[in-house]
Coordinates of N, CA and C in Angstrom, one line a residue:
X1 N -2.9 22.0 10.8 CA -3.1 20.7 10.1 C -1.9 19.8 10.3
X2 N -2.2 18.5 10.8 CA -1.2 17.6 10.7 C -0.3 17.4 9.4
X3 N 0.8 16.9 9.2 CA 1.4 16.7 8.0 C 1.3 15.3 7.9
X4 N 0.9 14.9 6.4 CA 0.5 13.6 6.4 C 1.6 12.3 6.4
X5 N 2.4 13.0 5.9 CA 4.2 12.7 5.8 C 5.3 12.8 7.3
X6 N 5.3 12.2 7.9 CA 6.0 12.8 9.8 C 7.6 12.9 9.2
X7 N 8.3 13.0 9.9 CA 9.9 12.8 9.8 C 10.3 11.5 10.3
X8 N 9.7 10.9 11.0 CA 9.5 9.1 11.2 C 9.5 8.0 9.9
X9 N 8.2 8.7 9.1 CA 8.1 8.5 7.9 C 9.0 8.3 7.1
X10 N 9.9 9.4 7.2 CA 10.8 9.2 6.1 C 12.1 8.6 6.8
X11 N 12.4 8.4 8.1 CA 13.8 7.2 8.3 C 13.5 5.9 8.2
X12 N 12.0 5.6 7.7 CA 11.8 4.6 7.3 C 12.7 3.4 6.7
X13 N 13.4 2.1 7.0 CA 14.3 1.5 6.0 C 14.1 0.0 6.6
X14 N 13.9 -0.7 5.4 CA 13.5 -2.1 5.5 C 15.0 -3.1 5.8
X15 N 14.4 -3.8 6.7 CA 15.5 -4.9 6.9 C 15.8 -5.9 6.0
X16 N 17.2 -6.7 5.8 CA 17.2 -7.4 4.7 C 16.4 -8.7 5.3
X17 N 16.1 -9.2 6.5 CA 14.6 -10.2 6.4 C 13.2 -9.2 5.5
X18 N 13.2 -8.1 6.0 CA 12.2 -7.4 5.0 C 12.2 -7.7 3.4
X19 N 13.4 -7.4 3.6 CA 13.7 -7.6 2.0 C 13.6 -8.8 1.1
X20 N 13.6 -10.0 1.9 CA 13.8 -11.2 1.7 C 12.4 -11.6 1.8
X21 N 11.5 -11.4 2.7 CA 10.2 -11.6 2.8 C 9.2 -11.1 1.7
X22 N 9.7 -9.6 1.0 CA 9.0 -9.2 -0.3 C 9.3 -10.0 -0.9
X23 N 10.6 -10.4 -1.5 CA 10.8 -11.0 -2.5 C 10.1 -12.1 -2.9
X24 N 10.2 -12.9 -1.5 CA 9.3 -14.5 -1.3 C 7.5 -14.0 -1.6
X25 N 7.1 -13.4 -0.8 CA 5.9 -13.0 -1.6 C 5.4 -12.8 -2.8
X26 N 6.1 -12.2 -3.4 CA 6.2 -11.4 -4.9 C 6.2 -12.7 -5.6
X27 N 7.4 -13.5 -5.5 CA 7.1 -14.7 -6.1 C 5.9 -15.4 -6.1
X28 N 5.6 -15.7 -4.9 CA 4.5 -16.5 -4.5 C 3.2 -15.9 -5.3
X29 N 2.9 -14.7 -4.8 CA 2.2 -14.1 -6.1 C 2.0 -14.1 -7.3
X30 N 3.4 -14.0 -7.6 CA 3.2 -14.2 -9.0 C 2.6 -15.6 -10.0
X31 N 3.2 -16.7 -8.6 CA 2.6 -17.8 -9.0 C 1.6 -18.0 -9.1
X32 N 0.6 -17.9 -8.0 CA -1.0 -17.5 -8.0 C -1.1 -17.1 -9.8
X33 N -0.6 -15.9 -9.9 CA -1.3 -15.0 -10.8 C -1.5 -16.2 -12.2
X34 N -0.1 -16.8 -12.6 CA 0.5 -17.6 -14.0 C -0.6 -18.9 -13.5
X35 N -1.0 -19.3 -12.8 CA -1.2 -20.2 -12.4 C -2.6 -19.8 -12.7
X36 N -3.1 -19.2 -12.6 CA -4.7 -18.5 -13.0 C -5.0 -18.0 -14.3
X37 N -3.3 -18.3 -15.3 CA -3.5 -17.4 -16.2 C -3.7 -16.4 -16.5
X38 N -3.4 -15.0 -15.5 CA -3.9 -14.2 -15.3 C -2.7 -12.7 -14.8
X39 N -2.0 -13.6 -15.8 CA -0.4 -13.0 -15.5 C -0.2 -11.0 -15.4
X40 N -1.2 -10.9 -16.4 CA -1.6 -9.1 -16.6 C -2.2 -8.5 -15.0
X41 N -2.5 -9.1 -14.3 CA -3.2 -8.7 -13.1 C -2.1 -8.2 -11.8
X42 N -0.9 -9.6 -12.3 CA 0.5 -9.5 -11.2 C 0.9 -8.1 -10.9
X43 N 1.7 -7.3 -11.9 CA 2.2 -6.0 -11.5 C 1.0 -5.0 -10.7
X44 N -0.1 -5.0 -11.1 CA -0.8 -4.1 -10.5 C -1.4 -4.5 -8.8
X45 N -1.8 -6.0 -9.1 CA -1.9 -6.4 -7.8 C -0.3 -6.2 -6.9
X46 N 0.4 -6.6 -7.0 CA 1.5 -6.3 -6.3 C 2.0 -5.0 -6.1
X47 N 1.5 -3.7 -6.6 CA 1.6 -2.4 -6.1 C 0.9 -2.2 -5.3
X48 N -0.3 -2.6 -5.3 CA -1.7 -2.1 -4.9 C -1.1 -3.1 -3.5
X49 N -1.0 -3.9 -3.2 CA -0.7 -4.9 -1.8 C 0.8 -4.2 -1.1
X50 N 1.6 -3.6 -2.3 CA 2.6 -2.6 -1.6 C 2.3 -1.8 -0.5
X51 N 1.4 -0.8 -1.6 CA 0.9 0.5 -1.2 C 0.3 0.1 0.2
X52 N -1.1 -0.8 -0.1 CA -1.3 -0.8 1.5 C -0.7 -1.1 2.3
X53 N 0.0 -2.3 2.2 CA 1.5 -2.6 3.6 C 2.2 -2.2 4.3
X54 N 2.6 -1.1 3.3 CA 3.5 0.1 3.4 C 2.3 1.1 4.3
X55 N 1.2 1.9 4.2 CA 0.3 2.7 4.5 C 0.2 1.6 6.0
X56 N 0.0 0.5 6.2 CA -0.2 0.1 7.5 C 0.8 0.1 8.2
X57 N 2.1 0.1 7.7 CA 3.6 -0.1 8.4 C 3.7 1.0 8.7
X58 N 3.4 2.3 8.1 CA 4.2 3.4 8.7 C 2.9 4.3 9.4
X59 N 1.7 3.6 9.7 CA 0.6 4.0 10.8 C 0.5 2.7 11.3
X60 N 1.6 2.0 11.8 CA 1.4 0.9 12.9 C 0.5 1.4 14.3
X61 N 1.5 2.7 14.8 CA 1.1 3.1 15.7 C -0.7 3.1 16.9
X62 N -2.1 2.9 15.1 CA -2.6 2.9 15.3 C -3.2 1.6 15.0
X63 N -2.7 1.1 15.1 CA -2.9 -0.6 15.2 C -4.3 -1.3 16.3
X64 N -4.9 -0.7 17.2 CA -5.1 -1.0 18.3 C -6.5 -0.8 18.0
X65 N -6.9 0.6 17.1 CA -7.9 1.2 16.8 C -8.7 0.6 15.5
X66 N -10.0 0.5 15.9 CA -10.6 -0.2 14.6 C -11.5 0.6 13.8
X67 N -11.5 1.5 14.1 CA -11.7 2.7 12.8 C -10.2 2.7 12.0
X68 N -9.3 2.6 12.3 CA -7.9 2.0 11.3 C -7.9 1.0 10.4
X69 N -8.6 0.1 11.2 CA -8.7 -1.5 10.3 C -10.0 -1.5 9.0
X70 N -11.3 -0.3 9.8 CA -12.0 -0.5 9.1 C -11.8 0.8 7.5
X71 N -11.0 1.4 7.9 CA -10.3 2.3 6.9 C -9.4 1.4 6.1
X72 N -8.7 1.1 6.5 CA -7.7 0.5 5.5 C -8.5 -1.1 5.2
X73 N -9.6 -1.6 5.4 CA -10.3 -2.8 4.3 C -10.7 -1.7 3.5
X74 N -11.6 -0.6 3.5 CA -12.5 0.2 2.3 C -11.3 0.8 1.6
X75 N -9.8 1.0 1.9 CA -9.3 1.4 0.9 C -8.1 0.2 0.0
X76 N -8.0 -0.7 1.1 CA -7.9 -2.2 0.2 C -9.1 -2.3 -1.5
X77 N -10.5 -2.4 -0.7 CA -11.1 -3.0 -1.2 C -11.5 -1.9 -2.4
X78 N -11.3 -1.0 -2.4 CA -10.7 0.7 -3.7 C -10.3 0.0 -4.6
X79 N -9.0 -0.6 -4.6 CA -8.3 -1.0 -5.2 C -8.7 -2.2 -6.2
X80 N -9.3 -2.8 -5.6 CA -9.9 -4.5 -6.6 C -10.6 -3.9 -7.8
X81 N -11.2 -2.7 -7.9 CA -12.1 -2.4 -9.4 C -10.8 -2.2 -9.8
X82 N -9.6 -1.2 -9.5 CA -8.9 -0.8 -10.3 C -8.0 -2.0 -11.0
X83 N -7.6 -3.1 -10.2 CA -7.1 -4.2 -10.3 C -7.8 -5.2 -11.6
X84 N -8.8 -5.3 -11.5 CA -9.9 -5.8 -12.0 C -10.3 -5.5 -13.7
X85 N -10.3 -4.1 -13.3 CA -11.5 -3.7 -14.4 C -10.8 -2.3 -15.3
X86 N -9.3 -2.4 -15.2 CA -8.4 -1.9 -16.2 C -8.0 -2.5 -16.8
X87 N -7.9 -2.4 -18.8 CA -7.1 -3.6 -18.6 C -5.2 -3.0 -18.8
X88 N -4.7 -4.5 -18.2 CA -3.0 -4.5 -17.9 C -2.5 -4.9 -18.9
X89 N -1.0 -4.3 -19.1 CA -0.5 -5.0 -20.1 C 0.8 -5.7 -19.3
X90 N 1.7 -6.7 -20.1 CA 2.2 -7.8 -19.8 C 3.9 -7.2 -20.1
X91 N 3.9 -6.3 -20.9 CA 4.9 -5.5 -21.4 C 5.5 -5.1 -20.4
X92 N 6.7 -4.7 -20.5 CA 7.5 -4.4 -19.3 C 7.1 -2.6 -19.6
X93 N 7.4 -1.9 -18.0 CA 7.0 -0.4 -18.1 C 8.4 -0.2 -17.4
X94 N 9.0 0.6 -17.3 CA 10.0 1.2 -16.6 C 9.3 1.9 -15.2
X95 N 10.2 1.4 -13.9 CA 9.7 1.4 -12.6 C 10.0 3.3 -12.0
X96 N 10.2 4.0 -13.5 CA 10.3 5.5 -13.2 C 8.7 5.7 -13.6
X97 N 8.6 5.2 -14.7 CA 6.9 5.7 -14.5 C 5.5 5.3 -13.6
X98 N 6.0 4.1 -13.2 CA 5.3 3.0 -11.8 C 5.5 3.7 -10.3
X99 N 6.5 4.1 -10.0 CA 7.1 4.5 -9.0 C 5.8 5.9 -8.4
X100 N 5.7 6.5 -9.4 CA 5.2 8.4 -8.8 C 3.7 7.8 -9.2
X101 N 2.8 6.7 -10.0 CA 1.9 6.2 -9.5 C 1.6 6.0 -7.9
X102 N 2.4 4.5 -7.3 CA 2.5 3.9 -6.5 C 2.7 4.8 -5.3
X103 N 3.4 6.0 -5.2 CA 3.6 7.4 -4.1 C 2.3 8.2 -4.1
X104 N 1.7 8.2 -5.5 CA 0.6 9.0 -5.0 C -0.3 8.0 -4.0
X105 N -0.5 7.1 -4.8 CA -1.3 6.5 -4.0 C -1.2 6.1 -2.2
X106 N -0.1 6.2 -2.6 CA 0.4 5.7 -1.0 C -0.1 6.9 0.0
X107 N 0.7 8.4 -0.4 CA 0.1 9.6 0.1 C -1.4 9.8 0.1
X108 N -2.4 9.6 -1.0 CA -4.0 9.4 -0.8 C -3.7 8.8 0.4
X109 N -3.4 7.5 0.5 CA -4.2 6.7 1.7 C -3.9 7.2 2.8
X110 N -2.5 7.4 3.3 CA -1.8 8.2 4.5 C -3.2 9.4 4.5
X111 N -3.5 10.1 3.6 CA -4.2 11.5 3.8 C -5.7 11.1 4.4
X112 N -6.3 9.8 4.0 CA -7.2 9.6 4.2 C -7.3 8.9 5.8
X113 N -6.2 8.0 5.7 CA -6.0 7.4 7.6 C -5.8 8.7 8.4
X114 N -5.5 9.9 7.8 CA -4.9 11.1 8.9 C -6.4 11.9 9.0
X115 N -7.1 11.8 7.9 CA -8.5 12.7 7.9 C -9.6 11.7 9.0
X116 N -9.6 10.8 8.9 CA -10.4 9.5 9.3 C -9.8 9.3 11.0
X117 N -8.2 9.8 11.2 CA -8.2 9.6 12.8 C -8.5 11.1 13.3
X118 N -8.4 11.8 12.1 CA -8.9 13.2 12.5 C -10.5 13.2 13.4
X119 N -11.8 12.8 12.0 CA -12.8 12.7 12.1 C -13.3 11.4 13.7
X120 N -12.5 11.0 13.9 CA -12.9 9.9 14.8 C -12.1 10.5 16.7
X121 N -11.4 11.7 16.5 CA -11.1 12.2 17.6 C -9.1 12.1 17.6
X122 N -8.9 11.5 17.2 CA -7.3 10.8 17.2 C -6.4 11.9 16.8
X123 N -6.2 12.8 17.8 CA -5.2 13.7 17.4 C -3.7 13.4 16.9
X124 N -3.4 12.4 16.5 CA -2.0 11.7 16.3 C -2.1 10.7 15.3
X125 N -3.2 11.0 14.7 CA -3.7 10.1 13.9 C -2.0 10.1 12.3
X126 N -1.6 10.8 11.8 CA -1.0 11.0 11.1 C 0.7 10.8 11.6
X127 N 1.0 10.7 13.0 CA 2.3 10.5 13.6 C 2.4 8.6 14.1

């Protein structure tokens, strides 16, 4: 069995344009959110837009493949009930308890893109 985690995976490290480009996002988002009144929706939508970004950044490799694209919209689109139809609170949480949420989920998806390039022939599907 592939490991769904590579050693690639983990030298992972964002550039400070990376860094700079979350930030600007994040804002931008957040505006949307206040702007809709809908301020409770911001923290979760912006993990949930992490998680996937991150899940497509570190399976770039399979970029090319549209069993990839069409996997990662169905696990995008996972996410909208949970975004949706929990409700959020507006309270601040400490990002130790947010954190090992936002990893599981990230590992789900990795597990699922690795089963999915599995099922579709892609032996490399997880590297």
């Amino acid at each position: 069995m592939l490991p769904v985690v590579t050693q690639e995976d983990k030298q992972m490290r964002l550039s400070w344009r990376g860094v700079l480009g979350v930030m600007l996002g994040t804002a931008a988002l957040a505006f949307v959110f206040i702007s809709l009144r809908r301020f409770d929706l911001a923290r979760p939508a912006m993990v949930s837009i992490a998680m996937v970004g991150l899940a497509i950044v570190m399976r770039w490799k399979l970029h090319k493949h549209v069993w990839f694209w069409i996997t990662m919209t169905l696990l995008a689109a996972l996410h909208l009930p949970l975004i949706l139809f929990i409700p959020w609170t507006t309270k601040w949480i400490p990002a130790i308890l947010i954190a090992p949420i936002g990893i599981a989920d990230l590992y789900a998806m990795l597990w699922v893109i690795s089963v999915a390039g599995k099922s579709m022939g892609e032996p490399t599907a997880s590297r």
